[in-house]
Amino acid sequence: MLKTVRLALAGVFAAGSAIAGAVAYVAPAAPVVVEESAPMGSSGAWIIPLIAIGLIALAISQDSSTD
């Protein structure tokens, strides 16, 4: 009896996925073309990291102990 129920459930799930696969068609997406821009110059890329390093060095060098 249990074997028959298992086979029936397997058949229902297999038939359901077969029908759903035929109905739910997903169109393939068009390929996306990405253009890489030319570098604008390297001097501006160092400004933010240099400011961050300077602020970290300034915060470390400050002596906040009071005697």
XYZ file of N, CA, C and O in Angstrom:
268
model
N 0.818 -1.192 0.000
C 0.000 0.000 0.000
C 0.865 1.261 0.000
O 0.622 2.185 -0.742
N 1.882 1.291 0.888
C 2.766 2.456 0.983
C 3.564 2.635 -0.312
O 3.802 3.755 -0.754
N 3.931 1.510 -0.907
C 4.685 1.577 -2.160
C 3.820 2.176 -3.267
O 4.298 2.969 -4.088
N 2.554 1.863 -3.293
C 1.639 2.392 -4.297
C 1.455 3.895 -4.126
O 1.437 4.649 -5.108
N 1.357 4.336 -2.870
C 1.215 5.774 -2.603
C 2.461 6.521 -3.038
O 2.394 7.594 -3.646
N 3.619 5.951 -2.746
C 4.880 6.594 -3.153
C 4.974 6.705 -4.680
O 5.381 7.729 -5.214
N 4.603 5.640 -5.372
C 4.651 5.670 -6.837
C 3.649 6.674 -7.402
O 3.947 7.387 -8.371
N 2.486 6.762 -6.779
C 1.485 7.717 -7.249
C 1.969 9.152 -7.042
O 1.820 10.008 -7.926
N 2.563 9.439 -5.874
C 3.089 10.790 -5.618
C 4.231 11.129 -6.577
O 4.333 12.254 -7.068
N 5.099 10.172 -6.833
C 6.196 10.404 -7.768
C 5.655 10.710 -9.161
O 6.164 11.582 -9.873
N 4.612 9.991 -9.558
C 4.008 10.242 -10.865
C 3.361 11.610 -10.941
O 3.468 12.304 -11.958
N 2.696 12.027 -9.859
C 2.064 13.355 -9.847
C 3.113 14.449 -9.952
O 2.960 15.409 -10.713
N 4.189 14.328 -9.161
C 5.230 15.355 -9.206
C 5.947 15.387 -10.550
O 6.273 16.445 -11.076
N 6.183 14.232 -11.136
C 6.851 14.178 -12.436
C 5.967 14.785 -13.518
O 6.442 15.543 -14.374
N 4.668 14.482 -13.481
C 3.760 15.037 -14.482
C 3.607 16.539 -14.292
O 3.541 17.292 -15.264
N 3.550 16.982 -13.050
C 3.411 18.415 -12.784
C 4.605 19.209 -13.262
O 4.471 20.281 -13.858
N 5.806 18.689 -13.040
C 6.992 19.420 -13.491
C 7.111 19.388 -15.013
O 7.620 20.323 -15.621
N 6.651 18.318 -15.636
C 6.695 18.244 -17.097
C 5.749 19.266 -17.713
O 6.082 19.938 -18.697
N 4.571 19.414 -17.129
C 3.619 20.397 -17.644
C 4.116 21.813 -17.378
O 4.063 22.683 -18.239
N 4.627 22.049 -16.188
C 5.113 23.383 -15.842
C 6.310 23.767 -16.704
O 6.476 24.923 -17.069
N 7.129 22.793 -17.031
C 8.284 23.089 -17.866
C 7.884 23.513 -19.264
O 8.526 24.349 -19.884
N 6.808 22.966 -19.770
C 6.364 23.312 -21.110
C 5.624 24.653 -21.119
O 5.641 25.370 -22.103
N 4.972 24.998 -20.020
C 4.176 26.223 -19.963
C 5.035 27.425 -19.618
O 4.895 28.493 -20.184
N 5.951 27.264 -18.670
C 6.735 28.387 -18.164
C 8.010 28.546 -18.990
O 9.097 28.150 -18.572
N 7.895 29.141 -20.160
C 9.059 29.378 -21.017
C 9.747 30.673 -20.606
O 9.103 31.708 -20.452
N 11.034 30.616 -20.427
C 11.815 31.798 -20.083
C 12.678 32.145 -21.279
O 13.527 31.356 -21.691
N 12.451 33.334 -21.828
C 13.219 33.760 -22.998
C 14.654 34.074 -22.583
O 14.890 34.642 -21.529
N 15.618 33.715 -23.403
C 17.006 34.025 -23.063
C 17.241 35.541 -23.101
O 16.694 36.254 -23.942
N 18.021 36.019 -22.172
C 18.308 37.454 -22.088
C 19.317 37.851 -23.164
O 20.178 37.061 -23.557
N 19.189 39.071 -23.630
C 20.130 39.585 -24.618
C 21.486 39.811 -23.952
O 21.554 40.197 -22.787
N 22.571 39.573 -24.660
C 23.891 39.785 -24.058
C 24.124 41.278 -23.760
O 23.689 42.155 -24.498
N 24.792 41.524 -22.660
C 25.072 42.893 -22.231
C 26.489 43.249 -22.657
O 27.433 42.530 -22.361
N 26.616 44.366 -23.342
C 27.920 44.826 -23.790
C 28.374 45.934 -22.857
O 27.669 46.920 -22.643
N 29.560 45.759 -22.273
C 30.096 46.740 -21.334
C 31.324 47.373 -21.954
O 32.257 46.691 -22.363
N 31.309 48.698 -22.030
C 32.474 49.413 -22.539
C 33.326 49.871 -21.365
O 32.825 50.458 -20.412
N 34.604 49.616 -21.446
C 35.508 50.071 -20.402
C 36.005 51.454 -20.789
O 36.445 51.690 -21.900
N 35.910 52.364 -19.842
C 36.358 53.721 -20.128
C 37.874 53.817 -19.943
O 38.475 53.079 -19.166
N 38.440 54.732 -20.669
C 39.876 54.951 -20.576
C 40.197 55.610 -19.244
O 39.404 56.379 -18.711
N 41.351 55.320 -18.663
C 41.719 55.954 -17.390
C 41.851 57.467 -17.564
O 42.410 57.954 -18.548
N 41.317 58.203 -16.606
C 41.325 59.662 -16.682
C 42.633 60.265 -16.169
O 42.873 61.442 -16.323
N 43.432 59.498 -15.532
C 44.680 59.993 -14.958
C 44.835 59.416 -13.568
O 43.867 59.185 -12.868
N 46.055 59.202 -13.151
C 46.261 58.528 -11.880
C 46.480 59.490 -10.722
O 46.483 59.083 -9.576
N 46.690 60.775 -10.988
C 46.994 61.691 -9.891
C 45.795 61.907 -8.974
O 45.952 62.056 -7.771
N 44.592 61.917 -9.512
C 43.411 62.131 -8.690
C 43.028 60.914 -7.874
O 42.329 61.025 -6.869
N 43.487 59.744 -8.269
C 43.134 58.521 -7.558
C 43.843 58.412 -6.217
O 43.407 57.667 -5.356
N 44.914 59.157 -6.015
C 45.686 59.050 -4.775
C 45.259 60.050 -3.712
O 45.710 59.971 -2.575
N 44.377 60.990 -4.050
C 44.038 62.050 -3.098
C 43.317 61.501 -1.869
O 43.715 61.781 -0.729
N 42.260 60.720 -2.068
C 41.473 60.218 -0.937
C 42.293 59.275 -0.053
O 42.289 59.430 1.172
N 43.027 58.301 -0.593
C 43.842 57.453 0.290
C 44.921 58.234 1.036
O 45.198 57.947 2.199
N 45.510 59.237 0.389
C 46.529 60.026 1.086
C 45.920 60.837 2.220
O 46.524 60.972 3.291
N 44.733 61.388 2.008
C 44.065 62.128 3.084
C 43.729 61.177 4.230
O 43.921 61.516 5.408
N 43.249 59.978 3.915
C 42.919 59.004 4.954
C 44.152 58.604 5.747
O 44.119 58.544 6.984
N 45.260 58.358 5.068
C 46.496 57.991 5.755
C 46.981 59.142 6.628
O 47.416 58.944 7.766
N 46.871 60.349 6.121
C 47.281 61.507 6.917
C 46.427 61.684 8.163
O 46.935 61.983 9.247
N 45.116 61.504 8.034
C 44.242 61.629 9.201
C 44.493 60.533 10.224
O 44.460 60.786 11.435
N 44.773 59.319 9.763
C 45.089 58.222 10.686
C 46.399 58.509 11.405
O 46.507 58.332 12.624
N 47.402 58.983 10.668
C 48.687 59.306 11.296
C 48.523 60.442 12.294
O 49.133 60.434 13.363
N 47.699 61.428 11.980
C 47.462 62.533 12.903
C 46.743 62.068 14.158
O 47.099 62.471 15.266
N 45.781 61.172 14.009
C 45.054 60.662 15.173
C 45.948 59.811 16.054
O 45.846 59.851 17.290
N 46.863 59.058 15.449
C 47.770 58.213 16.247
C 48.799 59.077 16.962
O 49.167 58.794 18.117
N 49.265 60.137 16.331
C 50.328 60.948 16.923
C 49.825 61.885 18.013
O 50.625 62.396 18.784
N 48.540 62.107 18.119
C 48.003 62.981 19.166
C 48.141 62.294 20.518
O 47.781 61.153 20.689
N 48.657 63.045 21.482
C 48.814 62.514 22.823
C 47.620 62.972 23.642
O 47.501 64.152 23.967
N 46.719 62.063 23.986
C 45.515 62.445 24.681
C 45.598 62.178 26.183
O 44.615 62.318 26.896
N 46.760 61.777 26.672
C 46.886 61.509 28.106
C 47.100 62.824 28.859
O 47.836 63.699 28.432
N 46.439 62.958 30.013
C 46.598 64.158 30.839
C 47.273 63.744 32.151
O 46.851 62.822 32.825
N 48.318 64.434 32.464
C 49.076 64.110 33.711
C 48.759 65.080 34.804
O 48.621 66.220 34.691
